Amino acid sequence: MNNLEKLKQLKNLYLLKSLGFQYEDMPKIAKKREFALENDLDKLKQSVMKCSLCELSKYRKNIVFGEGNRDAKIMFIGEGPGAVEDEIGKPFVGRAGQLLTDMIHNVLGIKREEVYIANIVKCRPPNNRVPTESEAECCMPYLLKQMEIVNPTLVVALGATAYRYLTHDKTPISQVRGEILKLKDYTLIPTYHPSFLLRNPSAKKEAYLDLLKIKRFL
Ligand code: URA
């Protein structure tokens, strides 16, 4: 800031003071270590329902916390709720969700209720845009806590966004899909997002191979 800008700012501050505004110290932000989340999915969901840490909270109709078997061996992680999910409050219940449900049922040979399904962000990004890095970062502690509580053997990252925000690796999903990777205490297998498969049906062959690998792993 140059001197002229500083003077202008000072003038504005004097003006505000003359109008009766008081100077306040910056609020003390809790240190990360002091910010403990609940070790219980229902209580954690209550916290998420009250969350307004990022701007996505302004637009949501419902939070989409995640759902499924609390002892699931496999956890699917998508990008973020779409319009139908926002309306209903459940993950993957639109067209992409139907495809995911079919993939779980027809290829893995298990019911959707046996797995756990969540997203990188719990509120719908406007116009289904990709969540920003700061939105993903705000929401990540909730997802990490869900993973810690459910403690799956295998995490499946659905699509580029889930893979990138879980691993901080920007390698294109087409290059990492189907690989068996390590993510902290979990095994991670990335694959294509069901919405991508709806737009690119020719990629379904590769997704099928990924699912067979997931099945063998389980
Ligand atoms: N796409 C996602 O990534 N998640 C959902 O829950 C629905 C669509």
Short mmCIF file of C-alpha atoms and ligand atoms in Angstrom, two decimals, residues 64 77-83 85-86 90-97 100 112 117-121 158 162 193-195, ligand 1:
data_model
loop_
_atom_site.label_atom_id
_atom_site.label_comp_id
_atom_site.label_asym_id
_atom_site.label_seq_id
_atom_site.Cartn_x
_atom_site.Cartn_y
_atom_site.Cartn_z
CA VAL A 64 -25.65 -34.08 2.11
CA ILE A 77 -16.30 -40.65 -2.29
CA GLY A 78 -17.75 -38.35 -4.93
CA GLU A 79 -17.29 -34.65 -5.61
CA GLY A 80 -20.32 -32.88 -4.18
CA PRO A 81 -24.12 -32.96 -4.19
CA GLY A 82 -26.05 -32.12 -7.33
CA ALA A 83 -29.56 -30.67 -7.56
CA GLU A 85 -29.06 -34.63 -3.75
CA ASP A 86 -29.46 -31.06 -2.45
CA LYS A 90 -28.75 -37.95 0.31
CA PRO A 91 -25.69 -38.65 -1.82
CA PHE A 92 -25.86 -40.03 -5.34
CA VAL A 93 -29.62 -40.21 -5.76
CA GLY A 94 -29.85 -38.60 -9.23
CA ARG A 95 -28.96 -40.11 -12.59
CA ALA A 96 -25.28 -40.56 -11.72
CA GLY A 97 -26.41 -42.10 -8.44
CA LEU A 100 -23.37 -45.92 -9.18
CA ARG A 112 -25.77 -50.18 -2.00
CA ILE A 117 -21.13 -43.11 0.29
CA ALA A 118 -19.96 -39.54 0.88
CA ASN A 119 -18.63 -36.53 -1.00
CA ILE A 120 -15.71 -34.11 -0.80
CA VAL A 121 -18.12 -31.25 -0.02
CA LEU A 158 -15.01 -41.26 -7.84
CA ALA A 162 -12.34 -36.61 -5.30
CA HIS A 193 -17.04 -40.52 -11.78
CA PRO A 194 -20.47 -41.93 -12.79
CA SER A 195 -21.44 -38.53 -14.29
N1 URA B 1 -22.18 -36.31 -7.92
C1 URA B 1 -21.38 -36.39 -6.85
O1 URA B 1 -20.17 -36.25 -6.92
N2 URA B 1 -21.97 -36.64 -5.68
C2 URA B 1 -23.27 -36.81 -5.53
O2 URA B 1 -23.72 -37.04 -4.41
C3 URA B 1 -24.07 -36.73 -6.67
C4 URA B 1 -23.52 -36.49 -7.87
#
